[in-house]
Amino acid sequence: MSGANGVDHLTDRHPKVTPERLVEALVPPPTFADVSFDSYRPDPAEPTQTAAVSSCRAFCDEAVQRRAGKKKLFGKREVLPGVGLYLDGGFGVGKTHLLASTYYTLAGANAGPAAFATFGELTQLAGVFGFVECIDLLADYVVVCIDEFELDDPGNTTLISRLLSALVERGVSIAATSNTLPEQLGEGRFAAQDFLREINTLAAIFTTVRIEGPDYRHRDLPPAPVPPSDDEVRAEAADRAGATLDDFDALCAHLATMHPSRYQALIDGVTEVFITGVHRLDDQSVALRLVALTDRLYDAGIPVVASGAKLDTVFGEEMLAGGFRKKYLRATSRLLALTAAGGH
Protein backbone atom coordinates (compact mmCIF):
# COMPACT_ATOMS: atom_id res chain seq x y z
CA MET A 1 0.00 0.00 0.00
CA SER A 2 1.41 3.40 -0.96
CA GLY A 3 1.11 6.62 0.98
CA ALA A 4 0.22 10.04 -0.35
CA ASN A 5 3.75 10.51 -1.66
CA GLY A 6 3.64 7.23 -3.54
CA VAL A 7 6.06 5.48 -1.16
CA ASP A 8 5.09 2.28 0.64
CA HIS A 9 5.12 2.08 4.42
CA LEU A 10 5.97 -0.95 6.54
CA THR A 11 3.31 0.28 8.96
CA ASP A 12 0.65 -0.44 6.33
CA ARG A 13 1.67 -4.10 6.10
CA HIS A 14 -0.01 -6.81 8.18
CA PRO A 15 1.61 -10.11 7.13
CA LYS A 16 0.40 -13.57 8.06
CA VAL A 17 2.73 -16.53 8.48
CA THR A 18 1.54 -20.10 7.95
CA PRO A 19 3.14 -23.21 9.49
CA GLU A 20 4.12 -24.25 5.96
CA ARG A 21 6.05 -21.03 5.51
CA LEU A 22 7.90 -21.62 8.78
CA VAL A 23 9.11 -24.99 7.47
CA GLU A 24 10.01 -23.55 4.06
CA ALA A 25 12.03 -20.86 5.83
CA LEU A 26 14.40 -23.39 7.44
CA VAL A 27 17.20 -22.37 5.08
CA PRO A 28 20.10 -19.90 5.33
CA PRO A 29 19.17 -16.23 4.76
CA PRO A 30 19.53 -14.72 1.26
CA THR A 31 22.84 -13.05 2.09
CA PHE A 32 24.33 -16.53 2.61
CA ALA A 33 22.57 -18.25 -0.29
CA ASP A 34 25.76 -18.87 -2.28
CA VAL A 35 28.39 -19.46 0.39
CA SER A 36 30.61 -22.51 0.75
CA PHE A 37 33.66 -23.58 2.70
CA ASP A 38 35.74 -22.69 -0.36
CA SER A 39 34.36 -19.14 -0.48
CA TYR A 40 35.21 -18.47 3.18
CA ARG A 41 38.24 -16.17 3.32
CA PRO A 42 40.16 -16.74 6.56
CA ASP A 43 42.13 -13.81 7.92
CA PRO A 44 45.82 -14.81 7.49
CA ALA A 45 46.51 -13.24 10.89
CA GLU A 46 43.93 -15.49 12.59
CA PRO A 47 44.86 -19.20 12.28
CA THR A 48 41.74 -20.22 14.22
CA GLN A 49 39.66 -19.24 11.18
CA THR A 50 41.45 -21.72 8.92
CA ALA A 51 41.20 -24.38 11.63
CA ALA A 52 37.45 -23.74 11.95
CA VAL A 53 36.91 -24.63 8.30
CA SER A 54 38.61 -27.98 8.84
CA SER A 55 36.51 -28.62 11.93
CA CYS A 56 33.30 -27.88 10.04
CA ARG A 57 34.26 -30.23 7.20
CA ALA A 58 35.04 -32.99 9.71
CA PHE A 59 31.69 -32.39 11.43
CA CYS A 60 29.88 -32.80 8.10
CA ASP A 61 31.60 -36.12 7.45
CA GLU A 62 30.73 -37.38 10.93
CA ALA A 63 27.10 -36.19 10.65
CA VAL A 64 26.62 -38.16 7.43
CA GLN A 65 28.09 -41.29 9.01
CA ARG A 66 25.87 -40.93 12.07
CA ARG A 67 22.75 -40.43 9.98
CA ALA A 68 23.56 -43.58 7.98
CA GLY A 69 23.76 -45.58 11.20
CA LYS A 70 25.54 -48.84 11.91
CA LYS A 71 24.84 -52.12 10.13
CA LYS A 72 23.39 -54.89 12.25
CA LEU A 73 22.42 -58.46 11.49
CA PHE A 74 20.18 -59.13 8.49
CA GLY A 75 21.19 -55.84 6.83
CA LYS A 76 19.33 -53.61 9.27
CA ARG A 77 20.88 -50.40 10.52
CA GLU A 78 21.00 -49.04 14.03
CA VAL A 79 20.57 -45.28 14.31
CA LEU A 80 23.56 -43.62 15.95
CA PRO A 81 23.19 -40.46 18.03
CA GLY A 82 24.00 -37.22 16.25
CA VAL A 83 27.10 -35.14 16.89
CA GLY A 84 27.40 -31.49 17.86
CA LEU A 85 29.51 -28.51 16.78
CA TYR A 86 29.59 -25.16 18.58
CA LEU A 87 31.26 -22.20 16.83
CA ASP A 88 32.32 -19.75 19.53
CA GLY A 89 33.59 -16.29 18.65
CA GLY A 90 33.02 -12.55 18.49
CA PHE A 91 31.01 -10.47 16.07
CA GLY A 92 31.69 -10.71 12.35
CA VAL A 93 34.30 -13.49 12.25
CA GLY A 94 32.33 -15.53 9.72
CA LYS A 95 30.49 -17.97 11.99
CA THR A 96 27.24 -17.71 10.03
CA HIS A 97 29.14 -18.18 6.75
CA LEU A 98 30.60 -21.42 8.11
CA LEU A 99 27.26 -22.53 9.55
CA ALA A 100 25.50 -21.93 6.21
CA SER A 101 28.31 -23.76 4.42
CA THR A 102 27.76 -26.69 6.79
CA TYR A 103 24.06 -26.62 5.91
CA TYR A 104 24.70 -26.66 2.15
CA THR A 105 27.32 -29.38 2.41
CA LEU A 106 24.99 -31.68 4.33
CA ALA A 107 21.89 -30.76 2.33
CA GLY A 108 23.73 -31.92 -0.77
CA ALA A 109 25.04 -35.13 0.78
CA ASN A 110 21.85 -37.14 0.18
CA ALA A 111 21.82 -38.10 3.84
CA GLY A 112 18.47 -36.46 4.58
CA PRO A 113 17.07 -32.93 4.68
CA ALA A 114 18.89 -30.14 6.50
CA ALA A 115 17.46 -27.27 8.56
CA PHE A 116 18.86 -23.79 9.28
CA ALA A 117 17.20 -21.44 11.77
CA THR A 118 17.94 -18.75 14.28
CA PHE A 119 17.31 -19.64 17.89
CA GLY A 120 14.16 -17.51 17.84
CA GLU A 121 12.85 -19.21 14.71
CA LEU A 122 13.38 -22.64 16.22
CA THR A 123 11.55 -21.56 19.37
CA GLN A 124 8.68 -20.29 17.22
CA LEU A 125 8.60 -23.57 15.29
CA ALA A 126 8.22 -25.52 18.53
CA GLY A 127 5.47 -23.14 19.63
CA VAL A 128 3.47 -23.46 16.41
CA PHE A 129 3.77 -27.22 15.92
CA GLY A 130 4.04 -28.35 19.53
CA PHE A 131 7.04 -29.99 21.21
CA VAL A 132 6.40 -33.61 20.20
CA GLU A 133 5.25 -32.66 16.70
CA CYS A 134 8.39 -30.58 16.20
CA ILE A 135 10.55 -33.56 17.11
CA ASP A 136 8.68 -35.71 14.60
CA LEU A 137 9.01 -32.99 11.97
CA LEU A 138 12.81 -32.82 12.28
CA ALA A 139 13.65 -36.40 13.29
CA ASP A 140 14.76 -37.47 9.81
CA TYR A 141 16.99 -34.44 9.23
CA VAL A 142 20.73 -34.96 8.96
CA VAL A 143 21.46 -31.66 10.72
CA VAL A 144 19.79 -28.73 12.46
CA CYS A 145 21.90 -25.56 12.24
CA ILE A 146 21.12 -22.90 14.85
CA ASP A 147 22.48 -19.40 14.33
CA GLU A 148 22.86 -17.08 17.33
CA PHE A 149 22.00 -19.51 20.10
CA GLU A 150 20.57 -17.37 22.89
CA LEU A 151 21.08 -17.96 26.59
CA ASP A 152 19.15 -14.97 27.96
CA ASP A 153 15.76 -16.70 28.24
CA PRO A 154 15.97 -19.68 30.62
CA GLY A 155 12.57 -21.02 29.56
CA ASN A 156 13.37 -21.07 25.85
CA THR A 157 16.87 -22.40 26.48
CA THR A 158 15.44 -25.33 28.45
CA LEU A 159 12.81 -25.96 25.77
CA ILE A 160 15.34 -26.02 22.94
CA SER A 161 17.81 -28.08 24.96
CA ARG A 162 15.14 -30.76 25.48
CA LEU A 163 14.16 -30.59 21.81
CA LEU A 164 17.74 -30.99 20.64
CA SER A 165 18.38 -33.84 23.07
CA ALA A 166 15.46 -35.76 21.58
CA LEU A 167 16.66 -35.06 18.03
CA VAL A 168 20.24 -36.15 18.77
CA GLU A 169 18.90 -39.46 20.09
CA ARG A 170 17.25 -39.95 16.69
CA GLY A 171 20.47 -39.38 14.78
CA VAL A 172 20.16 -35.66 14.04
CA SER A 173 23.41 -33.70 14.35
CA ILE A 174 23.43 -30.15 15.72
CA ALA A 175 25.61 -27.19 14.69
CA ALA A 176 25.29 -23.89 16.55
CA THR A 177 26.84 -20.45 16.80
CA SER A 178 26.76 -17.74 19.41
CA ASN A 179 28.75 -14.64 20.29
CA THR A 180 31.43 -13.85 22.80
CA LEU A 181 31.52 -10.20 23.78
CA PRO A 182 34.59 -8.40 22.35
CA GLU A 183 36.07 -7.69 25.78
CA GLN A 184 35.71 -11.36 26.74
CA LEU A 185 37.78 -12.70 23.87
CA GLY A 186 40.72 -14.58 25.33
CA GLU A 187 39.05 -15.11 28.70
CA GLY A 188 38.99 -18.86 28.33
CA ARG A 189 35.95 -19.57 26.20
CA PHE A 190 33.54 -17.66 28.40
CA ALA A 191 30.61 -18.02 25.97
CA ALA A 192 31.35 -21.68 25.37
CA GLN A 193 31.20 -22.39 29.11
CA ASP A 194 27.84 -20.59 29.35
CA PHE A 195 26.51 -22.53 26.39
CA LEU A 196 27.60 -25.94 27.65
CA ARG A 197 26.32 -25.26 31.15
CA GLU A 198 22.88 -24.20 29.90
CA ILE A 199 22.50 -27.22 27.62
CA ASN A 200 24.05 -29.63 30.12
CA THR A 201 22.01 -32.56 28.81
CA LEU A 202 23.74 -32.09 25.44
CA ALA A 203 27.15 -30.76 26.41
CA ALA A 204 28.96 -34.07 25.96
CA ILE A 205 28.19 -34.27 22.24
CA PHE A 206 29.51 -30.81 21.35
CA THR A 207 32.94 -30.00 20.00
CA THR A 208 33.69 -26.35 20.71
CA VAL A 209 35.57 -24.47 18.01
CA ARG A 210 36.96 -21.04 18.86
CA ILE A 211 37.13 -18.44 16.05
CA GLU A 212 39.18 -15.31 16.74
CA GLY A 213 39.37 -12.07 14.77
CA PRO A 214 37.96 -8.55 14.36
CA ASP A 215 34.48 -7.83 13.01
CA TYR A 216 34.87 -8.04 9.23
CA ARG A 217 31.91 -5.66 8.83
CA HIS A 218 34.05 -2.92 10.36
CA ARG A 219 37.35 -3.60 8.62
CA ASP A 220 36.78 -0.95 5.98
CA LEU A 221 33.94 1.02 7.54
CA PRO A 222 34.32 4.51 9.00
CA PRO A 223 32.47 5.41 12.23
CA ALA A 224 28.72 5.98 12.00
CA PRO A 225 28.21 8.89 9.55
CA VAL A 226 26.24 12.06 10.21
CA PRO A 227 22.65 11.12 9.29
CA PRO A 228 20.83 12.90 6.46
CA SER A 229 17.88 15.18 7.26
CA ASP A 230 14.27 13.99 7.37
CA ASP A 231 13.57 15.81 4.08
CA GLU A 232 16.57 14.18 2.40
CA VAL A 233 15.40 10.74 3.51
CA ARG A 234 11.86 11.37 2.23
CA ALA A 235 13.13 12.66 -1.12
CA GLU A 236 15.49 9.73 -1.60
CA ALA A 237 12.80 7.20 -0.67
CA ALA A 238 10.48 8.64 -3.30
CA ASP A 239 13.09 7.95 -5.98
CA ARG A 240 13.65 4.28 -5.09
CA ALA A 241 11.42 1.57 -6.53
CA GLY A 242 10.38 -0.95 -3.90
CA ALA A 243 11.49 1.26 -1.00
CA THR A 244 9.55 1.86 2.20
CA LEU A 245 9.45 5.03 4.30
CA ASP A 246 8.44 5.10 7.96
CA ASP A 247 8.63 7.28 11.03
CA PHE A 248 10.79 5.57 13.66
CA ASP A 249 8.24 5.71 16.50
CA ALA A 250 5.40 4.61 14.23
CA LEU A 251 7.48 1.68 12.97
CA CYS A 252 8.42 0.62 16.50
CA ALA A 253 4.74 0.77 17.51
CA HIS A 254 3.79 -1.32 14.46
CA LEU A 255 6.37 -3.99 15.32
CA ALA A 256 4.61 -4.42 18.66
CA THR A 257 1.40 -5.50 16.88
CA MET A 258 2.89 -8.75 15.53
CA HIS A 259 5.12 -11.63 16.59
CA PRO A 260 8.74 -11.29 15.42
CA SER A 261 8.25 -14.45 13.35
CA ARG A 262 6.30 -12.21 10.95
CA TYR A 263 9.08 -9.69 10.44
CA GLN A 264 10.51 -11.59 7.49
CA ALA A 265 7.15 -11.48 5.74
CA LEU A 266 6.88 -7.80 6.68
CA ILE A 267 9.87 -6.93 4.48
CA ASP A 268 9.10 -9.27 1.57
CA GLY A 269 9.80 -7.50 -1.71
CA VAL A 270 11.33 -4.43 -0.07
CA THR A 271 14.47 -3.09 -1.78
CA GLU A 272 15.49 -0.42 0.74
CA VAL A 273 14.20 0.81 4.09
CA PHE A 274 14.04 4.54 4.87
CA ILE A 275 13.36 5.73 8.43
CA THR A 276 12.94 9.25 9.78
CA GLY A 277 13.30 10.49 13.35
CA VAL A 278 15.56 7.82 14.82
CA HIS A 279 16.33 8.36 18.51
CA ARG A 280 17.77 6.48 21.44
CA LEU A 281 15.51 3.81 22.89
CA ASP A 282 14.85 3.42 26.60
CA ASP A 283 12.25 0.64 26.49
CA GLN A 284 13.79 -2.83 26.44
CA SER A 285 10.84 -4.44 24.68
CA VAL A 286 10.92 -1.86 21.88
CA ALA A 287 14.68 -2.26 21.55
CA LEU A 288 14.49 -6.06 21.28
CA ARG A 289 11.87 -5.83 18.55
CA LEU A 290 14.16 -3.47 16.64
CA VAL A 291 16.97 -6.01 17.04
CA ALA A 292 14.74 -8.71 15.54
CA LEU A 293 13.83 -6.49 12.57
CA THR A 294 17.49 -5.56 12.07
CA ASP A 295 18.41 -9.25 11.93
CA ARG A 296 15.80 -9.87 9.22
CA LEU A 297 16.94 -6.82 7.22
CA TYR A 298 20.55 -7.94 7.49
CA ASP A 299 19.71 -11.50 6.47
CA ALA A 300 17.89 -10.16 3.41
CA GLY A 301 20.64 -7.64 2.59
CA ILE A 302 18.21 -4.69 2.56
CA PRO A 303 20.01 -1.32 2.88
CA VAL A 304 18.85 1.19 5.52
CA VAL A 305 18.84 4.99 5.29
CA ALA A 306 17.84 6.82 8.46
CA SER A 307 17.64 10.37 9.80
CA GLY A 308 17.78 11.53 13.39
CA ALA A 309 20.27 10.06 15.85
CA LYS A 310 23.29 8.12 14.66
CA LEU A 311 22.52 4.41 14.48
CA ASP A 312 25.32 3.53 16.88
CA THR A 313 23.53 5.53 19.61
CA VAL A 314 20.09 3.86 19.38
CA PHE A 315 20.87 1.48 22.24
CA GLY A 316 21.94 3.50 25.28
CA GLU A 317 24.74 2.73 27.72
CA GLU A 318 22.30 1.38 30.30
CA MET A 319 21.01 -1.18 27.80
CA LEU A 320 24.51 -2.08 26.68
CA ALA A 321 25.38 -2.83 30.29
CA GLY A 322 22.44 -5.23 30.70
CA GLY A 323 21.70 -8.83 29.93
CA PHE A 324 20.92 -8.27 26.26
CA ARG A 325 24.23 -6.57 25.53
CA LYS A 326 25.27 -9.13 22.91
CA LYS A 327 22.08 -8.60 20.92
CA TYR A 328 22.41 -4.82 20.96
CA LEU A 329 26.04 -4.85 19.89
CA ARG A 330 25.28 -7.29 17.09
CA ALA A 331 22.34 -5.15 15.93
CA THR A 332 24.49 -2.00 15.99
CA SER A 333 27.15 -3.74 13.92
CA ARG A 334 24.56 -4.85 11.40
CA LEU A 335 22.79 -1.47 11.25
CA LEU A 336 26.08 0.24 10.44
CA ALA A 337 26.78 -2.28 7.69
CA LEU A 338 23.28 -1.78 6.24
CA THR A 339 23.69 1.99 6.40
CA ALA A 340 26.95 1.69 4.47
CA ALA A 341 25.11 -0.47 1.92
CA GLY A 342 22.60 2.37 1.58
CA GLY A 343 25.36 4.79 0.67
CA HIS A 344 25.33 6.77 3.92
C-alpha positions as semicolon CSV with decimal commas, in nm:
position;residue;x (nm);y (nm);z (nm)
1;M;0,000;0,000;0,000
2;S;0,141;0,340;-0,096
3;G;0,111;0,662;0,098
4;A;0,022;1,004;-0,035
5;N;0,375;1,051;-0,166
6;G;0,364;0,723;-0,354
7;V;0,606;0,548;-0,116
8;D;0,509;0,228;0,064
9;H;0,512;0,208;0,442
10;L;0,597;-0,095;0,654
11;T;0,331;0,028;0,896
12;D;0,065;-0,044;0,633
13;R;0,167;-0,410;0,610
14;H;-0,001;-0,681;0,818
15;P;0,161;-1,011;0,713
16;K;0,040;-1,357;0,806
17;V;0,273;-1,653;0,848
18;T;0,154;-2,010;0,795
19;P;0,314;-2,321;0,949
20;E;0,412;-2,425;0,596
21;R;0,605;-2,103;0,551
22;L;0,790;-2,162;0,878
23;V;0,911;-2,499;0,747
24;E;1,001;-2,355;0,406
25;A;1,203;-2,086;0,583
26;L;1,440;-2,339;0,744
27;V;1,720;-2,237;0,508
28;P;2,010;-1,990;0,533
29;P;1,917;-1,623;0,476
30;P;1,953;-1,472;0,126
31;T;2,284;-1,305;0,209
32;F;2,433;-1,653;0,261
33;A;2,257;-1,825;-0,029
34;D;2,576;-1,887;-0,228
35;V;2,839;-1,946;0,039
36;S;3,061;-2,251;0,075
37;F;3,366;-2,358;0,270
38;D;3,574;-2,269;-0,036
39;S;3,436;-1,914;-0,048
40;Y;3,521;-1,847;0,318
41;R;3,824;-1,617;0,332
42;P;4,016;-1,674;0,656
43;D;4,213;-1,381;0,792
44;P;4,582;-1,481;0,749
45;A;4,651;-1,324;1,089
46;E;4,393;-1,549;1,259
47;P;4,486;-1,920;1,228
48;T;4,174;-2,022;1,422
49;Q;3,966;-1,924;1,118
50;T;4,145;-2,172;0,892
51;A;4,120;-2,438;1,163
52;A;3,745;-2,374;1,195
53;V;3,691;-2,463;0,830
54;S;3,861;-2,798;0,884
55;S;3,651;-2,862;1,193
56;C;3,330;-2,788;1,004
57;R;3,426;-3,023;0,720
58;A;3,504;-3,299;0,971
59;F;3,169;-3,239;1,143
60;C;2,988;-3,280;0,810
61;D;3,160;-3,612;0,745
62;E;3,073;-3,738;1,093
63;A;2,710;-3,619;1,065
64;V;2,662;-3,816;0,743
65;Q;2,809;-4,129;0,901
66;R;2,587;-4,093;1,207
67;R;2,275;-4,043;0,998
68;A;2,356;-4,358;0,798
69;G;2,376;-4,558;1,120
70;K;2,554;-4,884;1,191
71;K;2,484;-5,212;1,013
72;K;2,339;-5,489;1,225
73;L;2,242;-5,846;1,149
74;F;2,018;-5,913;0,849
75;G;2,119;-5,584;0,683
76;K;1,933;-5,361;0,927
77;R;2,088;-5,040;1,052
78;E;2,100;-4,904;1,403
79;V;2,057;-4,528;1,431
80;L;2,356;-4,362;1,595
81;P;2,319;-4,046;1,803
82;G;2,400;-3,722;1,625
83;V;2,710;-3,514;1,689
84;G;2,740;-3,149;1,786
85;L;2,951;-2,851;1,678
86;Y;2,959;-2,516;1,858
87;L;3,126;-2,220;1,683
88;D;3,232;-1,975;1,953
89;G;3,359;-1,629;1,865
90;G;3,302;-1,255;1,849
91;F;3,101;-1,047;1,607
92;G;3,169;-1,071;1,235
93;V;3,430;-1,349;1,225
94;G;3,233;-1,553;0,972
95;K;3,049;-1,797;1,199
96;T;2,724;-1,771;1,003
97;H;2,914;-1,818;0,675
98;L;3,060;-2,142;0,811
99;L;2,726;-2,253;0,955
100;A;2,550;-2,193;0,621
101;S;2,831;-2,376;0,442
102;T;2,776;-2,669;0,679
103;Y;2,406;-2,662;0,591
104;Y;2,470;-2,666;0,215
105;T;2,732;-2,938;0,241
106;L;2,499;-3,168;0,433
107;A;2,189;-3,076;0,233
108;G;2,373;-3,192;-0,077
109;A;2,504;-3,513;0,078
110;N;2,185;-3,714;0,018
111;A;2,182;-3,810;0,384
112;G;1,847;-3,646;0,458
113;P;1,707;-3,293;0,468
114;A;1,889;-3,014;0,650
115;A;1,746;-2,727;0,856
116;F;1,886;-2,379;0,928
117;A;1,720;-2,144;1,177
118;T;1,794;-1,875;1,428
119;F;1,731;-1,964;1,789
120;G;1,416;-1,751;1,784
121;E;1,285;-1,921;1,471
122;L;1,338;-2,264;1,622
123;T;1,155;-2,156;1,937
124;Q;0,868;-2,029;1,722
125;L;0,860;-2,357;1,529
126;A;0,822;-2,552;1,853
127;G;0,547;-2,314;1,963
128;V;0,347;-2,346;1,641
129;F;0,377;-2,722;1,592
130;G;0,404;-2,835;1,953
131;F;0,704;-2,999;2,121
132;V;0,640;-3,361;2,020
133;E;0,525;-3,266;1,670
134;C;0,839;-3,058;1,620
135;I;1,055;-3,356;1,711
136;D;0,868;-3,571;1,460
137;L;0,901;-3,299;1,197
138;L;1,281;-3,282;1,228
139;A;1,365;-3,640;1,329
140;D;1,476;-3,747;0,981
141;Y;1,699;-3,444;0,923
142;V;2,073;-3,496;0,896
143;V;2,146;-3,166;1,072
144;V;1,979;-2,873;1,246
145;C;2,190;-2,556;1,224
146;I;2,112;-2,290;1,485
147;D;2,248;-1,940;1,433
148;E;2,286;-1,708;1,733
149;F;2,200;-1,951;2,010
150;E;2,057;-1,737;2,289
151;L;2,108;-1,796;2,659
152;D;1,915;-1,497;2,796
153;D;1,576;-1,670;2,824
154;P;1,597;-1,968;3,062
155;G;1,257;-2,102;2,956
156;N;1,337;-2,107;2,585
157;T;1,687;-2,240;2,648
158;T;1,544;-2,533;2,845
159;L;1,281;-2,596;2,577
160;I;1,534;-2,602;2,294
161;S;1,781;-2,808;2,496
162;R;1,514;-3,076;2,548
163;L;1,416;-3,059;2,181
164;L;1,774;-3,099;2,064
165;S;1,838;-3,384;2,307
166;A;1,546;-3,576;2,158
167;L;1,666;-3,506;1,803
168;V;2,024;-3,615;1,877
169;E;1,890;-3,946;2,009
170;R;1,725;-3,995;1,669
171;G;2,047;-3,938;1,478
172;V;2,016;-3,566;1,404
173;S;2,341;-3,370;1,435
174;I;2,343;-3,015;1,572
175;A;2,561;-2,719;1,469
176;A;2,529;-2,389;1,655
177;T;2,684;-2,045;1,680
178;S;2,676;-1,774;1,941
179;N;2,875;-1,464;2,029
180;T;3,143;-1,385;2,280
181;L;3,152;-1,020;2,378
182;P;3,459;-0,840;2,235
183;E;3,607;-0,769;2,578
184;Q;3,571;-1,136;2,674
185;L;3,778;-1,270;2,387
186;G;4,072;-1,458;2,533
187;E;3,905;-1,511;2,870
188;G;3,899;-1,886;2,833
189;R;3,595;-1,957;2,620
190;F;3,354;-1,766;2,840
191;A;3,061;-1,802;2,597
192;A;3,135;-2,168;2,537
193;Q;3,120;-2,239;2,911
194;D;2,784;-2,059;2,935
195;F;2,651;-2,253;2,639
196;L;2,760;-2,594;2,765
197;R;2,632;-2,526;3,115
198;E;2,288;-2,420;2,990
199;I;2,250;-2,722;2,762
200;N;2,405;-2,963;3,012
201;T;2,201;-3,256;2,881
202;L;2,374;-3,209;2,544
203;A;2,715;-3,076;2,641
204;A;2,896;-3,407;2,596
205;I;2,819;-3,427;2,224
206;F;2,951;-3,081;2,135
207;T;3,294;-3,000;2,000
208;T;3,369;-2,635;2,071
209;V;3,557;-2,447;1,801
210;R;3,696;-2,104;1,886
211;I;3,713;-1,844;1,605
212;E;3,918;-1,531;1,674
213;G;3,937;-1,207;1,477
214;P;3,796;-0,855;1,436
215;D;3,448;-0,783;1,301
216;Y;3,487;-0,804;0,923
217;R;3,191;-0,566;0,883
218;H;3,405;-0,292;1,036
219;R;3,735;-0,360;0,862
220;D;3,678;-0,095;0,598
221;L;3,394;0,102;0,754
222;P;3,432;0,451;0,900
223;P;3,247;0,541;1,223
224;A;2,872;0,598;1,200
225;P;2,821;0,889;0,955
226;V;2,624;1,206;1,021
227;P;2,265;1,112;0,929
228;P;2,083;1,290;0,646
229;S;1,788;1,518;0,726
230;D;1,427;1,399;0,737
231;D;1,357;1,581;0,408
232;E;1,657;1,418;0,240
233;V;1,540;1,074;0,351
234;R;1,186;1,137;0,223
235;A;1,313;1,266;-0,112
236;E;1,549;0,973;-0,160
237;A;1,280;0,720;-0,067
238;A;1,048;0,864;-0,330
239;D;1,309;0,795;-0,598
240;R;1,365;0,428;-0,509
241;A;1,142;0,157;-0,653
242;G;1,038;-0,095;-0,390
243;A;1,149;0,126;-0,100
244;T;0,955;0,186;0,220
245;L;0,945;0,503;0,430
246;D;0,844;0,510;0,796
247;D;0,863;0,728;1,103
248;F;1,079;0,557;1,366
249;D;0,824;0,571;1,650
250;A;0,540;0,461;1,423
251;L;0,748;0,168;1,297
252;C;0,842;0,062;1,650
253;A;0,474;0,077;1,751
254;H;0,379;-0,132;1,446
255;L;0,637;-0,399;1,532
256;A;0,461;-0,442;1,866
257;T;0,140;-0,550;1,688
258;M;0,289;-0,875;1,553
259;H;0,512;-1,163;1,659
260;P;0,874;-1,129;1,542
261;S;0,825;-1,445;1,335
262;R;0,630;-1,221;1,095
263;Y;0,908;-0,969;1,044
264;Q;1,051;-1,159;0,749
265;A;0,715;-1,148;0,574
266;L;0,688;-0,780;0,668
267;I;0,987;-0,693;0,448
268;D;0,910;-0,927;0,157
269;G;0,980;-0,750;-0,171
270;V;1,133;-0,443;-0,007
271;T;1,447;-0,309;-0,178
272;E;1,549;-0,042;0,074
273;V;1,420;0,081;0,409
274;F;1,404;0,454;0,487
275;I;1,336;0,573;0,843
276;T;1,294;0,925;0,978
277;G;1,330;1,049;1,335
278;V;1,556;0,782;1,482
279;H;1,633;0,836;1,851
280;R;1,777;0,648;2,144
281;L;1,551;0,381;2,289
282;D;1,485;0,342;2,660
283;D;1,225;0,064;2,649
284;Q;1,379;-0,283;2,644
285;S;1,084;-0,444;2,468
286;V;1,092;-0,186;2,188
287;A;1,468;-0,226;2,155
288;L;1,449;-0,606;2,128
289;R;1,187;-0,583;1,855
290;L;1,416;-0,347;1,664
291;V;1,697;-0,601;1,704
292;A;1,474;-0,871;1,554
293;L;1,383;-0,649;1,257
294;T;1,749;-0,556;1,207
295;D;1,841;-0,925;1,193
296;R;1,580;-0,987;0,922
297;L;1,694;-0,682;0,722
298;Y;2,055;-0,794;0,749
299;D;1,971;-1,150;0,647
300;A;1,789;-1,016;0,341
301;G;2,064;-0,764;0,259
302;I;1,821;-0,469;0,256
303;P;2,001;-0,132;0,288
304;V;1,885;0,119;0,552
305;V;1,884;0,499;0,529
306;A;1,784;0,682;0,846
307;S;1,764;1,037;0,980
308;G;1,778;1,153;1,339
309;A;2,027;1,006;1,585
310;K;2,329;0,812;1,466
311;L;2,252;0,441;1,448
312;D;2,532;0,353;1,688
313;T;2,353;0,553;1,961
314;V;2,009;0,386;1,938
315;F;2,087;0,148;2,224
316;G;2,194;0,350;2,528
317;E;2,474;0,273;2,772
318;E;2,230;0,138;3,030
319;M;2,101;-0,118;2,780
320;L;2,451;-0,208;2,668
321;A;2,538;-0,283;3,029
322;G;2,244;-0,523;3,070
323;G;2,170;-0,883;2,993
324;F;2,092;-0,827;2,626
325;R;2,423;-0,657;2,553
326;K;2,527;-0,913;2,291
327;K;2,208;-0,860;2,092
328;Y;2,241;-0,482;2,096
329;L;2,604;-0,485;1,989
330;R;2,528;-0,729;1,709
331;A;2,234;-0,515;1,593
332;T;2,449;-0,200;1,599
333;S;2,715;-0,374;1,392
334;R;2,456;-0,485;1,140
335;L;2,279;-0,147;1,125
336;L;2,608;0,024;1,044
337;A;2,678;-0,228;0,769
338;L;2,328;-0,178;0,624
339;T;2,369;0,199;0,640
340;A;2,695;0,169;0,447
341;A;2,511;-0,047;0,192
342;G;2,260;0,237;0,158
343;G;2,536;0,479;0,067
344;H;2,533;0,677;0,392
